[in-house]
Amino acid sequence: MNIADPQLALAIPAVGAVLIALCGRWPDVRETVTLATAIALLVVVASLAQLVFAGERPSVTLFSMLPGLSIALTVEPLGMLFGLIASGLWIVNSIYSIGYMRGNNEKNQTRFYVFFAIALACAMGIAFAGNLLTLLLFYEALTIATYPLVAHKGDPNTVRSARVYIGILLTTSIGLLIPAIVWTYIVAGTTDFVAGGILEGNLQGPAVGLLLGLYVFGAGKAAVMPVHRWLPAAMVAPTPVSALLHAVAVVKAGVFTIVKVIVYTFGVDFLFTQPSSSWLVYVAAFTIIAASIVALRQTNLKRLLAYSTIAQLSYVVMATAILKPLSEIGAAIHMVSHAFGKITLFFAVGAIYTASKKTEITQLRGIGRRMPWTMTAFTIGALSMIGVPPTAGFVSKWYILAGSFQADNYVALFTIIASTVLNAAYFLPIVFWAWFSEDTSEPDKQHGEAPVAIIIALTITAALTIAFFFFNGPALELESQLVGRQK
Amino acid sequence: MNILDFINYWIAMFLLVTGLYIVIARGNLVKKLVGLSIFQTSVYLVYISPSKIIGGTAPIIVPGMSVYSNPLPHVLILTAIVVGVATIALGLAIVVRIHEAYGTIEEDEIHAQDQGTQ
Amino acid sequence: MISSNLPALQVVVPLIAAPVCVLLRRGTLTWLLAWLASWSAAAISIVLLIRVLDQGTISYALGGWLAPWGIEYRVDAVNAFVLVLVSLVGAVIVPYARTSIGAEIRSEQHYLFWTAYLLCLAGLLGVTITGDAFNVFVFLEVSSLATYILIAFGNDRRALVASYQYLIMGTIGATFIVIGVGLLYLMTGTLNLADIAQRISEMPVDRPLLAALAFLTVGISLKLALFPLHLWLPNAYAYAPSVSTAFLAATATKVAVYLLLRFTFTVFGKSHVFDDLPYGEILLALSIAAMFVASLVAIFQEDVKRMFAYSSVAQIGYITLGIGLANTSGLTGSIVHLFNHAVAKGAIFLLLGCVALRIGQPALSQMAGLAKRMPLTAAGLVVAGLSLIGVPGTVGFVSKWYLVMGALEKGWWWLAALVLLSSLLAVVYVWRVVEICYFREPSKDLATANEAPLSMLIPAWVFVIACVYFGLDATVTSETAATAAKTLLESLR
């Protein structure tokens, strides 16, 4: 049996979800199943990756949804990269979840693992979607599947935040993304993802900019201002959810949608000739700066990370919007480097919460001495966000900067430099307090490191953050296929 | 064109509006049904009157008769009358049940009772 | 022999079964008979649909009297689709109904319930299949009278008032239809729909014809609960027994919509109705009003059944919206939404029936903690609710897709925006239910409740699964709907 099949990548987590539900009564079996599913998924995705490296584009049509419109999967470099990050980090995140969920005695753990697996299946569907309709289907499914995860705690406060979450995500996708796709279908007669785009010659003038706007804000998961409010709201979820979904899978699904639409629906070259599309750089730049400034004022750790994520997501959007080969590569690579860095940060924050129930920045003074592993990982993650070598963040920023030079886009250049300063301004004080400040916590609240599973997970992701600085060749090679195919 | 040429339609429309007015204006459930019945009856005229030819007979070929009325509308209205009777009967049956349940058949009193129970 | 008489049998089977029920009088026996009749009606309708799609329109002369003298049953893609819809819904509900009416209706009245149910089914099928204008009225009244009885079976005494109100409004509507038919007959001298259409196409549109169109439209709109003629619907749905609500919500209004399609497109013709008159514009305005006003009212309802009844009014707005667009995509959306809304609302009302079986008709606050006590019921409600919103992967999305496409093809951006905006109102009322079911501790009514028996859950879940299945693989439904839409638009002109 050929395991390099995109259908399998969807089927494995889906079947996994069923098995997890069935094993709900035995926590050990349940978590073993989760891990086994995650590993099996990575094996499949990795074998797909080999094919994509070799230049193949495995594709399969599942069934026809509407006359002339089918649900189809096609693996191409961009989706491959997204699929690899999501499935690879799911393993690490599962280890972490075990430590976190048990360490905090969370309720309804079976429901948690089941919906996590479903969310991953949806993420795979988004990654390997062969046309806009398939993308939309899984995009919405992901929104619905993550709702129970966000609302996990179930107290009135959480439910209210979850309402904001589902409200904004459904509003944007139903109100903007669906008309965008219908419009595309009407003018182009297809919704397939084709290298070089399908809109050239079908759409002209200001309509291009309008359609782009529908897509950018319709993909609310990308959290481009002003549709970003759901992300801070989603922070009420347990930390593993924030870590994998709201730093990697869900938010990346948003920017992935935007990148994919720009590359495969509009076509980079076509969009470059359309002056009406230039607004996107400014909106993304504004989001980066504004979100960073808001982050400066946050006192809750997770909310700070959420605003940082909003800014970092707009890096990807801005890089794509520069519409130059190097910046497209930068956009794709930034999805990876931000994933590694941000998941590390969330893991660290979750570790702090599990060990000490601390959630505020001001409580972190001197915590480095109690939790050296955790804070080392946090520091690495923070450096990666700022873009200091030798961390992953540097690599992607390098390419985005190079792309901005290629396009002579000084707005983008300025934004990147300014936001780097801002990033440093909100991350470095935390690192400084954690390591060099006096411990002010009361003696009766003594605590050490978090459970082992958590430490293992965050060590792995921290190591990945650094490793990506040195070993980023394969990813670059993969994504250069993306732009290589269209000059 | 003489306005009296359409006297049958004038009468039908007058009955129609009268019936409708009673249905809307009366609060008594039985009176509403009376109105509904008048309303339905008016339609019978719309069908029957144009199809009756003065001096015409039933369409049975008999010597000496050459003018026949159209039988089809008459048959249709027989059906409509049956439907109308059934409707009124069912309506009255429901009114009886309402009287058992509420002790009144005045619309506003029923309404008041419902508001009270909520 | 049997195969050539299928169009007649479609109506005759439930029609004969109904009086037999009265003779049998025994609850279980009548139930089995209803089961038999409704399932054979479903089988017949499916055979008819396949045959129509295969060979084109079927014309059947009742009693051997050829049209236009006799009554013609005429099955084309449009009404074959509606026949399947009505009879399938009828068939799925019967096994469910036994337990449900067992709890809600006194057992000595069961045979009467089944009589009314079968009469209603026969009437609805008759309205749909017939090609004779007066026959439409007769069957419409057969189904309506049966409907009033089905509603009056409700436990709550308010059901009686609701039934009475519906009787008054329904009769006014039906009488308007008779007046319209009468005017048509006076002008054309025939009652056969195809014949009328033929003759209207050859004559100028003068005042009596316009009056006929107006009477028919208003009369049918009363029956289909087009805003603002929907006032009978919320109470009737809210206080009727669960089974009646599910059946009526899924079928009765849909058949009325079919009538509207038939009269506007086939009989009067698109050019007379839509090109010469502001008919489409009026319909669009009322539809938009329905979508927004009814959804907003639904948001503030405390009684769950009433809430979804208002949601029905809003969803009917989508259906009439597609008719108002009068282009292929819009009409396809409208026809496919007949099916899709029937499935989704059927699921919701059947599931609410499961809740009602345990705790009586639920107020929203009594649904608290439903997910803990009746997880399958709650999950089904979520899926069907998502379908009302129109989330991709559910049937609601398919309808919205076509409606938005229909609006965009006409270049009406604002209309596409309004369609989607009103979907968001559905998010609000559906999510109220979701939050209460899932994130509250069980209410004291639900404290000891458990799942409804399988005989109720399975039919309800058939609808729920249909919501997803026909949302993912919508080729069959939407292709049939598209064929129907083309049939309507191409008829004559």
mmCIF file of N, CA and C in Angstrom, chain A residues 2-42:
data_model
loop_
_atom_site.group_PDB
_atom_site.id
_atom_site.type_symbol
_atom_site.label_atom_id
_atom_site.label_comp_id
_atom_site.label_asym_id
_atom_site.label_seq_id
_atom_site.Cartn_x
_atom_site.Cartn_y
_atom_site.Cartn_z
ATOM 1 N N ASN A 2 0.494 2.181 -0.823
ATOM 2 C CA ASN A 2 1.258 3.420 -0.920
ATOM 3 C C ASN A 2 0.827 4.372 0.201
ATOM 4 N N ILE A 3 1.789 4.707 1.060
ATOM 5 C CA ILE A 3 1.377 5.569 2.177
ATOM 6 C C ILE A 3 1.497 7.047 1.825
ATOM 7 N N ALA A 4 2.119 7.349 0.683
ATOM 8 C CA ALA A 4 2.243 8.763 0.313
ATOM 9 C C ALA A 4 0.972 9.216 -0.390
ATOM 10 N N ASP A 5 -0.089 9.277 0.370
ATOM 11 C CA ASP A 5 -1.382 9.597 -0.221
ATOM 12 C C ASP A 5 -2.023 10.696 0.627
ATOM 13 N N PRO A 6 -2.351 11.826 0.023
ATOM 14 C CA PRO A 6 -2.926 12.902 0.835
ATOM 15 C C PRO A 6 -4.214 12.502 1.546
ATOM 16 N N GLN A 7 -4.939 11.537 0.971
ATOM 17 C CA GLN A 7 -6.170 11.100 1.654
ATOM 18 C C GLN A 7 -5.853 10.534 3.026
ATOM 19 N N LEU A 8 -4.721 9.797 3.074
ATOM 20 C CA LEU A 8 -4.339 9.193 4.347
ATOM 21 C C LEU A 8 -4.063 10.264 5.389
ATOM 22 N N ALA A 9 -3.450 11.364 4.931
ATOM 23 C CA ALA A 9 -3.119 12.431 5.871
ATOM 24 C C ALA A 9 -4.380 12.977 6.527
ATOM 25 N N LEU A 10 -5.495 12.915 5.810
ATOM 26 C CA LEU A 10 -6.755 13.354 6.412
ATOM 27 C C LEU A 10 -7.377 12.247 7.249
ATOM 28 N N ALA A 11 -7.246 11.029 6.715
ATOM 29 C CA ALA A 11 -7.942 9.922 7.354
ATOM 30 C C ALA A 11 -7.324 9.586 8.701
ATOM 31 N N ILE A 12 -5.997 9.670 8.792
ATOM 32 C CA ILE A 12 -5.353 9.224 10.035
ATOM 33 C C ILE A 12 -5.837 9.997 11.258
ATOM 34 N N PRO A 13 -5.746 11.341 11.243
ATOM 35 C CA PRO A 13 -6.258 12.010 12.445
ATOM 36 C C PRO A 13 -7.764 11.825 12.643
ATOM 37 N N ALA A 14 -8.502 11.685 11.550
ATOM 38 C CA ALA A 14 -9.948 11.484 11.706
ATOM 39 C C ALA A 14 -10.237 10.151 12.393
ATOM 40 N N VAL A 15 -9.573 9.098 11.905
ATOM 41 C CA VAL A 15 -9.743 7.793 12.548
ATOM 42 C C VAL A 15 -9.211 7.864 13.976
ATOM 43 N N GLY A 16 -8.083 8.569 14.125
ATOM 44 C CA GLY A 16 -7.520 8.746 15.457
ATOM 45 C C GLY A 16 -8.536 9.331 16.417
ATOM 46 N N ALA A 17 -9.295 10.325 15.927
ATOM 47 C CA ALA A 17 -10.292 10.968 16.788
ATOM 48 C C ALA A 17 -11.328 9.957 17.270
ATOM 49 N N VAL A 18 -11.757 9.089 16.354
ATOM 50 C CA VAL A 18 -12.749 8.078 16.730
ATOM 51 C C VAL A 18 -12.155 7.141 17.785
ATOM 52 N N LEU A 19 -10.923 6.693 17.532
ATOM 53 C CA LEU A 19 -10.297 5.769 18.481
ATOM 54 C C LEU A 19 -10.131 6.418 19.850
ATOM 55 N N ILE A 20 -9.706 7.681 19.830
ATOM 56 C CA ILE A 20 -9.525 8.379 21.111
ATOM 57 C C ILE A 20 -10.852 8.433 21.858
ATOM 58 N N ALA A 21 -11.921 8.726 21.113
ATOM 59 C CA ALA A 21 -13.232 8.782 21.760
ATOM 60 C C ALA A 21 -13.588 7.428 22.369
ATOM 61 N N LEU A 22 -13.244 6.353 21.645
ATOM 62 C CA LEU A 22 -13.587 5.023 22.146
ATOM 63 C C LEU A 22 -12.753 4.658 23.367
ATOM 64 N N CYS A 23 -11.513 5.149 23.414
ATOM 65 C CA CYS A 23 -10.619 4.792 24.523
ATOM 66 C C CYS A 23 -10.748 5.771 25.679
ATOM 67 N N GLY A 24 -11.759 6.635 25.624
ATOM 68 C CA GLY A 24 -11.872 7.697 26.608
ATOM 69 C C GLY A 24 -11.783 7.239 28.054
ATOM 70 N N ARG A 25 -12.166 5.996 28.310
ATOM 71 C CA ARG A 25 -12.229 5.562 29.698
ATOM 72 C C ARG A 25 -10.843 5.251 30.274
ATOM 73 N N TRP A 26 -9.902 4.951 29.395
ATOM 74 C CA TRP A 26 -8.564 4.602 29.877
ATOM 75 C C TRP A 26 -7.586 5.674 29.433
ATOM 76 N N PRO A 27 -7.246 6.605 30.309
ATOM 77 C CA PRO A 27 -6.414 7.750 29.916
ATOM 78 C C PRO A 27 -5.090 7.331 29.273
ATOM 79 N N ASP A 28 -4.472 6.264 29.791
ATOM 80 C CA ASP A 28 -3.172 5.893 29.243
ATOM 81 C C ASP A 28 -3.305 5.440 27.794
ATOM 82 N N VAL A 29 -4.322 4.582 27.551
ATOM 83 C CA VAL A 29 -4.541 4.104 26.186
ATOM 84 C C VAL A 29 -4.852 5.279 25.276
ATOM 85 N N ARG A 30 -5.723 6.161 25.787
ATOM 86 C CA ARG A 30 -6.156 7.311 24.995
ATOM 87 C C ARG A 30 -4.960 8.144 24.546
ATOM 88 N N GLU A 31 -4.059 8.398 25.479
ATOM 89 C CA GLU A 31 -2.931 9.261 25.119
ATOM 90 C C GLU A 31 -1.926 8.534 24.245
ATOM 91 N N THR A 32 -1.823 7.210 24.439
ATOM 92 C CA THR A 32 -0.975 6.436 23.533
ATOM 93 C C THR A 32 -1.523 6.527 22.115
ATOM 94 N N VAL A 33 -2.848 6.403 22.003
ATOM 95 C CA VAL A 33 -3.462 6.497 20.679
ATOM 96 C C VAL A 33 -3.175 7.853 20.060
ATOM 97 N N THR A 34 -3.295 8.908 20.865
ATOM 98 C CA THR A 34 -3.007 10.245 20.344
ATOM 99 C C THR A 34 -1.603 10.316 19.773
ATOM 100 N N LEU A 35 -0.644 9.848 20.569
ATOM 101 C CA LEU A 35 0.747 9.903 20.120
ATOM 102 C C LEU A 35 0.953 9.062 18.872
ATOM 103 N N ALA A 36 0.398 7.831 18.896
ATOM 104 C CA ALA A 36 0.563 6.941 17.750
ATOM 105 C C ALA A 36 -0.021 7.587 16.495
ATOM 106 N N THR A 37 -1.198 8.220 16.658
ATOM 107 C CA THR A 37 -1.817 8.889 15.511
ATOM 108 C C THR A 37 -0.911 9.989 14.988
ATOM 109 N N ALA A 38 -0.371 10.765 15.914
ATOM 110 C CA ALA A 38 0.474 11.884 15.504
ATOM 111 C C ALA A 38 1.700 11.374 14.755
ATOM 112 N N ILE A 39 2.270 10.281 15.264
ATOM 113 C CA ILE A 39 3.479 9.757 14.608
ATOM 114 C C ILE A 39 3.121 9.203 13.229
ATOM 115 N N ALA A 40 2.027 8.460 13.152
ATOM 116 C CA ALA A 40 1.613 7.905 11.863
ATOM 117 C C ALA A 40 1.384 9.027 10.858
ATOM 118 N N LEU A 41 0.777 10.116 11.357
ATOM 119 C CA LEU A 41 0.510 11.237 10.453
ATOM 120 C C LEU A 41 1.812 11.814 9.913
ATOM 121 N N LEU A 42 2.788 11.977 10.818
ATOM 122 C CA LEU A 42 4.049 12.557 10.368
ATOM 123 C C LEU A 42 4.708 11.662 9.322
#
